[in-house]
CSV table of C-alpha atoms in Angstrom, one decimal:
chain,number,residue,atom,x,y,z
A,14,GLY,CA,-8.0,-25.7,3.3
A,15,SER,CA,-5.4,-23.2,4.4
A,16,TYR,CA,-4.7,-19.8,2.9
A,17,GLY,CA,-1.1,-19.3,2.1
A,18,ILE,CA,1.7,-17.1,0.7
A,19,PHE,CA,4.5,-18.7,-1.3
A,20,ARG,CA,7.6,-17.5,-3.0
A,21,ARG,CA,9.6,-18.7,-6.0
A,22,PRO,CA,12.6,-17.4,-7.9
A,23,ALA,CA,11.6,-15.1,-10.8
A,24,ASP,CA,13.6,-17.2,-13.2
A,25,GLY,CA,11.6,-20.3,-12.2
A,26,SER,CA,14.8,-22.2,-11.1
A,27,ARG,CA,13.1,-23.7,-8.0
A,28,GLU,CA,9.6,-24.8,-7.1
A,29,ALA,CA,7.5,-22.5,-5.0
A,30,GLU,CA,8.1,-22.7,-1.2
A,31,LYS,CA,5.7,-21.9,1.6
A,32,VAL,CA,6.2,-18.6,3.4
A,33,TYR,CA,3.2,-18.4,5.6
A,34,LEU,CA,0.0,-20.4,6.0
A,35,HIS,CA,-3.2,-19.6,8.0
A,36,PRO,CA,-6.0,-22.1,8.4
A,37,LYS,CA,-8.9,-19.6,8.4
A,38,VAL,CA,-7.8,-16.2,7.2
A,39,ALA,CA,-7.4,-15.0,3.6
A,40,LEU,CA,-4.0,-13.5,3.1
A,41,PHE,CA,-2.6,-11.0,0.6
A,42,SER,CA,1.1,-10.1,0.4
A,43,SER,CA,1.4,-6.3,0.2
A,44,ASP,CA,5.0,-5.3,0.5
A,45,ILE,CA,8.5,-6.5,1.4
A,46,SER,CA,11.1,-4.6,3.4
A,47,ALA,CA,14.1,-3.0,1.6
A,48,ASP,CA,16.4,-5.6,3.3
A,49,GLY,CA,14.2,-8.4,2.1
A,50,LYS,CA,13.7,-9.8,5.6
A,51,SER,CA,10.1,-8.9,6.4
A,52,LEU,CA,6.8,-9.1,4.5
A,53,LEU,CA,3.7,-7.0,5.1
A,54,VAL,CA,0.6,-9.1,4.7
A,55,SER,CA,-3.1,-8.0,4.7
A,56,SER,CA,-5.4,-10.5,6.3
A,57,VAL,CA,-9.1,-10.7,6.0
A,58,PRO,CA,-10.8,-12.8,8.7
A,59,SER,CA,-14.4,-13.8,8.2
A,60,ASP,CA,-15.4,-11.6,11.2
A,61,ASN,CA,-13.2,-8.6,10.4
A,62,ARG,CA,-12.7,-6.2,7.5
A,63,GLY,CA,-8.9,-6.5,7.5
A,64,ASP,CA,-5.7,-6.5,9.6
A,65,ILE,CA,-2.1,-6.1,8.9
A,66,PHE,CA,0.5,-8.7,9.7
A,67,LEU,CA,4.3,-8.6,9.8
A,68,VAL,CA,5.9,-11.9,8.6
A,69,PRO,CA,9.7,-12.2,9.3
A,70,LEU,CA,10.9,-14.3,6.3
A,71,ASP,CA,13.7,-15.9,8.4
A,72,ASP,CA,11.2,-17.0,11.1
A,73,THR,CA,7.7,-17.2,9.7
A,74,ASN,CA,6.5,-18.7,13.0
A,75,ALA,CA,7.0,-15.3,14.5
A,76,ALA,CA,4.4,-13.7,12.2
A,77,ALA,CA,2.1,-11.4,14.2
A,78,PRO,CA,-0.4,-8.7,13.6
A,79,ILE,CA,1.0,-5.1,13.9
A,80,LEU,CA,-2.3,-3.4,13.2
A,81,ASN,CA,-5.4,-5.2,14.5
A,82,THR,CA,-8.4,-3.0,15.3
A,83,PRO,CA,-12.2,-3.2,14.8
A,84,ALA,CA,-11.7,-1.1,11.7
A,85,GLY,CA,-10.6,-2.5,8.4
A,86,GLU,CA,-6.9,-1.9,7.6
A,87,MET,CA,-5.4,-2.9,4.2
A,88,HIS,CA,-2.8,-2.0,1.5
A,89,PRO,CA,0.3,-1.5,3.7
A,90,GLN,CA,3.5,-0.3,2.2
A,91,PHE,CA,6.9,0.5,3.8
A,92,SER,CA,8.4,3.8,3.2
A,93,PRO,CA,11.3,3.7,0.7
A,94,GLY,CA,14.4,5.9,0.1
A,95,PRO,CA,16.4,7.5,3.0
A,96,GLN,CA,13.5,6.6,5.4
A,97,ALA,CA,13.3,3.0,4.2
A,98,GLY,CA,11.2,0.8,6.5
A,99,LYS,CA,10.7,3.5,9.1
A,100,TRP,CA,7.1,4.4,8.2
A,101,MET,CA,4.1,2.5,6.9
A,102,ALA,CA,1.3,3.9,4.7
A,103,TYR,CA,-2.0,2.0,4.7
A,104,THR,CA,-5.8,2.3,4.1
A,105,SER,CA,-8.2,2.4,7.0
A,106,ASP,CA,-12.0,2.9,7.3
A,107,GLU,CA,-11.8,3.9,11.0
A,108,LEU,CA,-13.4,7.2,10.3
A,109,GLY,CA,-16.1,5.8,8.0
A,110,PRO,CA,-14.9,6.1,4.4
A,111,ASP,CA,-11.6,4.6,3.4
A,112,GLN,CA,-8.7,7.1,4.1
A,113,ILE,CA,-4.9,6.9,3.8
A,114,PHE,CA,-2.8,7.1,7.0
A,115,VAL,CA,0.9,6.8,7.9
A,116,ARG,CA,2.5,5.5,11.1
A,117,ARG,CA,6.0,5.1,12.3
A,118,PHE,CA,7.5,1.6,12.4
A,119,ASN,CA,10.4,0.6,14.6
A,120,GLY,CA,11.0,-2.8,13.0
A,121,ARG,CA,8.7,-4.6,15.4
A,122,GLU,CA,5.6,-2.5,16.0
A,123,LEU,CA,3.8,0.6,14.8
A,124,SER,CA,3.4,3.9,16.7
A,125,SER,CA,0.1,4.7,18.2
A,126,GLU,CA,0.4,8.2,16.6
A,127,LYS,CA,-0.8,8.4,13.1
A,128,TRP,CA,-1.1,11.0,10.3
A,129,GLN,CA,-4.0,11.2,7.9
A,130,VAL,CA,-2.8,11.7,4.3
A,131,SER,CA,-6.1,11.8,2.3
A,132,THR,CA,-9.0,14.2,2.8
A,133,ASN,CA,-11.7,13.0,0.3
A,134,GLY,CA,-11.3,9.3,0.8
A,135,GLY,CA,-8.5,7.2,-0.5
A,136,ARG,CA,-7.2,3.6,-1.2
A,137,TRP,CA,-4.1,1.9,-2.3
A,138,PRO,CA,-1.3,4.2,-1.1
A,139,ARG,CA,2.0,3.9,-3.0
A,140,TRP,CA,5.2,5.8,-2.0
A,141,ARG,CA,7.3,7.5,-4.6
A,142,GLY,CA,10.7,5.8,-4.8
A,143,ASP,CA,12.5,8.5,-2.8
A,144,GLY,CA,9.8,8.7,-0.1
A,145,SER,CA,9.0,12.3,-0.9
A,146,SER,CA,5.3,11.7,-1.7
A,147,ILE,CA,2.4,9.2,-1.6
A,148,VAL,CA,0.1,8.5,-4.5
A,149,TYR,CA,-3.3,7.1,-4.0
A,150,VAL,CA,-6.8,6.9,-5.6
A,151,ASN,CA,-9.7,8.8,-4.1
A,152,THR,CA,-13.4,7.9,-4.1
A,153,GLU,CA,-13.9,9.4,-7.6
A,154,ASP,CA,-11.1,7.4,-9.2
A,155,ARG,CA,-8.8,10.4,-9.3
A,156,PHE,CA,-5.2,9.8,-8.7
A,157,MET,CA,-3.8,12.1,-6.0
A,158,SER,CA,-0.3,13.0,-4.8
A,159,VAL,CA,0.6,14.2,-1.3
A,160,ASP,CA,4.1,15.5,-0.4
A,161,ILE,CA,5.6,14.0,2.8
A,162,ARG,CA,8.3,15.8,4.7
A,163,PHE,CA,10.2,13.9,7.5
A,164,SER,CA,11.4,15.6,10.7
A,165,GLY,CA,12.7,13.2,13.3
A,166,ASP,CA,9.8,11.2,14.7
A,167,THR,CA,7.2,13.1,12.9
A,168,ILE,CA,6.1,14.0,9.4
A,169,GLN,CA,4.5,17.0,7.7
A,170,VAL,CA,1.7,16.1,5.3
A,171,GLY,CA,1.1,18.4,2.3
A,172,SER,CA,-2.3,19.0,0.7
A,173,PRO,CA,-3.5,16.4,-1.8
A,174,ARG,CA,-3.1,17.4,-5.4
A,175,GLU,CA,-4.9,15.8,-8.3
A,176,LEU,CA,-2.8,14.1,-11.0
A,177,PHE,CA,-5.4,12.7,-13.4
A,178,PHE,CA,-8.6,10.7,-13.7
A,179,ALA,CA,-8.5,7.0,-14.6
A,180,ALA,CA,-11.5,4.7,-14.8
A,181,ILE,CA,-10.6,1.9,-12.3
A,182,PRO,CA,-12.3,-1.4,-13.2
A,183,ALA,CA,-14.3,-3.3,-10.7
A,184,MET,CA,-11.9,-5.5,-8.8
A,185,PRO,CA,-11.3,-6.9,-5.3
A,186,TRP,CA,-10.4,-4.0,-3.1
A,187,THR,CA,-7.6,-6.1,-1.6
A,188,ARG,CA,-5.6,-5.7,-4.8
A,189,SER,CA,-4.1,-2.4,-6.0
A,190,PRO,CA,-5.0,-1.4,-9.6
A,191,PHE,CA,-1.7,0.5,-10.1
A,192,ASP,CA,2.0,0.7,-9.2
A,193,LEU,CA,4.8,3.2,-9.4
A,194,SER,CA,8.2,2.5,-11.0
A,195,GLY,CA,11.2,2.5,-8.8
A,196,ASP,CA,12.2,6.0,-9.8
A,197,GLY,CA,8.7,7.3,-9.2
A,198,LYS,CA,8.3,8.7,-12.7
A,199,ARG,CA,5.9,6.2,-14.3
A,200,ILE,CA,2.6,4.7,-13.2
A,201,ALA,CA,1.2,1.5,-14.5
A,202,ILE,CA,-2.6,1.4,-14.2
A,203,THR,CA,-5.3,-1.2,-14.9
A,204,GLU,CA,-7.9,1.0,-16.5
A,205,SER,CA,-11.4,0.1,-17.8
A,206,ALA,CA,-12.0,0.7,-21.5
A,207,PRO,CA,-15.5,2.2,-22.2
A,208,SER,CA,-16.0,0.0,-25.3
A,209,ARG,CA,-14.6,-3.2,-23.9
A,210,SER,CA,-15.8,-5.5,-21.1
A,211,SER,CA,-12.2,-6.2,-20.0
A,212,GLY,CA,-9.6,-3.7,-18.7
A,213,PHE,CA,-6.3,-2.7,-20.3
A,214,LEU,CA,-3.0,-1.5,-18.9
A,215,GLU,CA,-2.1,2.2,-19.2
A,216,LEU,CA,1.4,3.5,-18.6
A,217,ILE,CA,1.7,7.2,-17.4
A,218,LEU,CA,5.1,8.6,-18.1
A,219,ASN,CA,6.7,11.6,-16.3
A,220,TRP,CA,3.6,12.0,-14.1
A,221,PRO,CA,5.4,14.4,-11.7
A,222,GLU,CA,5.2,17.0,-14.5
A,223,LEU,CA,1.4,16.9,-14.1
A,224,LEU,CA,1.8,18.7,-10.8
A,225,ASN,CA,3.3,21.7,-12.5
A,226,ARG,CA,0.4,22.3,-14.9
């Protein structure tokens, strides 16, 4: 059978409709553009560790890979805020361990130039709502935050700062175990409980204050 991505109104007023199908590649929707016109999709072919596709929602036949290399690339997210849609953060194992990178995006393709954000491994990048920083999880399940400053066609990447530790449960690495609220002040996390076989959801409030401790 085919792998597919579907959409349906949140209020359930209509049946699900097909967005994009692929006969051989597993697909994972990762982010939607601020204008609601484009979808970032992670694909996992049987002979590859992961690529990133752009799916125009008004013409899904025009779906095409925007990052397709021998390395594994996953977890893409558009930049929000004043720089909405102009940059993309993602995970890549091109250097060996998973790391977080950022590239420019012009609406059709990514720049060849890239900036490394993480230093000690990283997965699941999430932009803060105003685009001022990226939060990710390193190889030791520690939540990290990195300041991002924009300057024309380039960015300045700050040093990673630890926020807190959270025991991330075993889960498919294609799925992020956390997300940030729109204002960037809260983090919802799927965390393992030591005395339970299943995970639970933890909400971290005012996490930016952790940076001042």
